[in-house]
Tab-separated table of C-alpha atoms in Angstrom:
chain	number	residue	atom	x	y	z
A	645	UNK	CA	82.336	61.339	90.983
A	646	UNK	CA	79.102	62.249	90.015
A	647	UNK	CA	77.547	61.808	93.900
A	648	UNK	CA	80.258	63.796	94.762
A	649	UNK	CA	80.187	66.571	92.244
A	650	UNK	CA	76.257	66.889	92.854
A	651	UNK	CA	77.365	67.183	96.538
A	652	UNK	CA	80.085	69.600	96.256
A	653	UNK	CA	77.681	71.890	94.311
A	654	UNK	CA	74.856	71.421	96.691
A	655	UNK	CA	76.863	72.344	99.740
A	656	UNK	CA	78.624	75.463	97.891
A	657	UNK	CA	74.898	76.793	97.287
A	658	UNK	CA	73.771	76.678	100.557
A	659	UNK	CA	76.812	78.632	101.743
A	660	UNK	CA	76.447	81.085	98.985
A	661	UNK	CA	72.998	81.401	100.317
A	662	UNK	CA	74.014	81.553	103.679
A	663	UNK	CA	76.359	84.738	102.830
A	664	UNK	CA	73.431	86.851	101.087
A	665	UNK	CA	70.759	86.387	103.722
A	666	UNK	CA	71.519	88.184	107.038
A	667	UNK	CA	70.431	89.456	110.451
A	668	UNK	CA	71.716	93.141	111.037
A	669	UNK	CA	71.312	95.078	114.193
A	670	UNK	CA	69.335	98.314	114.079
A	671	UNK	CA	70.423	101.603	115.547
A	672	UNK	CA	68.442	104.926	115.456
A	673	UNK	CA	70.648	107.699	114.065
A	674	UNK	CA	70.002	111.149	112.716
A	675	UNK	CA	70.034	112.107	109.283
A	676	UNK	CA	73.258	113.857	109.457
A	677	UNK	CA	74.932	111.426	111.117
A	678	UNK	CA	75.944	113.236	114.493
A	679	UNK	CA	73.920	110.766	116.855
A	680	UNK	CA	72.947	107.104	117.105
A	681	UNK	CA	72.305	104.723	119.564
A	682	UNK	CA	71.358	101.224	119.363
A	683	UNK	CA	67.578	100.263	118.992
A	684	UNK	CA	67.051	97.852	122.278
A	685	UNK	CA	63.105	95.869	122.685
A	686	UNK	CA	60.810	95.663	125.642
A	687	UNK	CA	62.877	92.507	126.750
A	688	UNK	CA	66.308	94.412	126.639
A	689	UNK	CA	67.662	93.083	123.429
A	690	UNK	CA	69.333	94.150	120.471
A	691	UNK	CA	66.908	94.511	117.913
A	692	UNK	CA	67.345	92.561	114.490
A	693	UNK	CA	66.173	92.169	111.218
A	694	UNK	CA	65.728	89.518	108.347
A	695	UNK	CA	66.820	90.265	104.961
A	696	UNK	CA	70.055	90.658	102.537
A	697	UNK	CA	72.733	93.438	101.519
A	698	UNK	CA	72.929	94.934	98.524
A	699	UNK	CA	74.179	97.952	96.762
A	700	UNK	CA	72.937	101.223	94.659
A	701	UNK	CA	74.736	102.521	92.014
A	702	UNK	CA	74.262	105.976	90.966
A	703	UNK	CA	75.552	107.484	88.249
A	704	UNK	CA	78.540	109.322	89.751
A	705	UNK	CA	80.217	106.196	89.494
A	706	UNK	CA	79.968	105.896	93.098
A	707	UNK	CA	77.303	103.773	95.372
A	708	UNK	CA	75.661	102.944	98.639
A	709	UNK	CA	75.287	99.794	100.515
A	710	UNK	CA	71.525	99.490	101.456
A	711	UNK	CA	69.900	96.199	103.440
A	712	UNK	CA	66.695	94.843	101.473
A	713	UNK	CA	63.708	93.597	103.762
A	714	UNK	CA	60.314	93.276	102.856
A	715	UNK	CA	57.616	95.538	103.801
A	716	UNK	CA	55.844	93.209	105.602
A	717	UNK	CA	58.737	92.327	107.995
A	718	UNK	CA	60.165	96.243	108.189
A	719	UNK	CA	56.283	97.026	109.023
A	720	UNK	CA	56.087	93.853	111.556
A	721	UNK	CA	59.165	95.004	113.669
A	722	UNK	CA	57.164	98.441	113.891
A	723	UNK	CA	60.583	99.901	115.308
A	724	UNK	CA	60.437	102.991	117.702
A	725	UNK	CA	63.100	105.338	117.407
A	726	UNK	CA	63.210	108.798	119.143
A	727	UNK	CA	61.487	111.804	117.193
A	728	UNK	CA	63.948	113.006	114.258
A	729	UNK	CA	65.947	110.061	114.119
A	730	UNK	CA	66.094	106.987	111.862
A	731	UNK	CA	66.221	103.039	111.920
A	732	UNK	CA	69.401	101.739	110.015
A	733	UNK	CA	71.075	98.591	109.756
A	734	UNK	CA	74.688	97.581	111.054
A	735	UNK	CA	76.878	94.662	111.404
A	736	UNK	CA	78.494	96.390	114.731
A	737	UNK	CA	79.076	99.778	116.105
A	738	UNK	CA	82.108	100.531	114.009
A	739	UNK	CA	79.998	99.785	110.777
A	740	UNK	CA	79.757	102.406	108.123
A	741	UNK	CA	76.415	104.170	107.673
A	742	UNK	CA	74.079	101.827	105.289
A	743	UNK	CA	70.172	102.145	104.601
A	744	UNK	CA	66.864	100.286	104.863
A	745	UNK	CA	65.773	99.338	100.998
A	746	UNK	CA	62.128	98.518	101.371
A	747	UNK	CA	60.411	95.859	98.739
A	748	UNK	CA	56.917	95.628	98.448
A	749	UNK	CA	54.731	92.845	97.378
A	750	UNK	CA	54.716	93.865	94.128
A	751	UNK	CA	58.430	94.382	93.643
A	752	UNK	CA	58.557	97.986	93.842
A	753	UNK	CA	61.456	99.376	96.338
A	754	UNK	CA	61.625	102.548	98.433
A	755	UNK	CA	65.018	103.717	100.754
A	756	UNK	CA	64.461	104.690	104.181
A	757	UNK	CA	67.056	107.405	103.513
A	758	UNK	CA	69.245	108.398	106.298
A	759	UNK	CA	73.127	109.514	106.625
A	760	UNK	CA	74.496	107.173	104.326
A	761	UNK	CA	78.692	105.979	102.941
A	762	UNK	CA	79.212	106.535	99.467
A	763	UNK	CA	82.153	103.966	98.070
A	764	UNK	CA	83.371	104.276	94.721
A	765	UNK	CA	82.430	101.870	91.992
A	766	UNK	CA	86.084	101.295	90.710
A	767	UNK	CA	88.158	101.454	93.903
A	768	UNK	CA	85.342	99.972	96.507
A	769	UNK	CA	86.992	102.893	98.795
A	770	UNK	CA	84.824	104.938	100.836
A	771	UNK	CA	84.182	108.471	98.989
A	772	UNK	CA	82.383	110.490	101.883
A	773	UNK	CA	80.775	110.155	105.010
A	774	UNK	CA	83.756	108.374	106.029
A	775	UNK	CA	82.970	108.106	109.123
A	776	UNK	CA	82.517	104.879	111.657
A	777	UNK	CA	79.710	105.007	114.150
A	778	UNK	CA	81.317	105.033	117.176
A	779	UNK	CA	80.264	106.062	120.919
């Protein structure tokens, strides 16, 4: 019985860590959310990046989602958006508007600010900037 419990625990830990890590697509969006386009690399593939999704809570009882990525990884990607556009993460073309949160080697963080969707902390419902990104 002990072996079965250990196996189950190890399996669950493996599943939970794979749910936290992600590789979303990257798009370039205008800061006001009026336009966006997928970021395509020189091999005509959609750009992706490794990191973890997280929430940033504000004193207004709202939060917004961020995709946390190391500064080294973010700089290595060297995303090239058109002038005035900002790189942002997305799971699909109908995702809400989320931001990159860059984590420095010393553990400090900063946002690559852009258009974002706010959610209610109590209901998890969208409170503002609720438009989907659709072409």
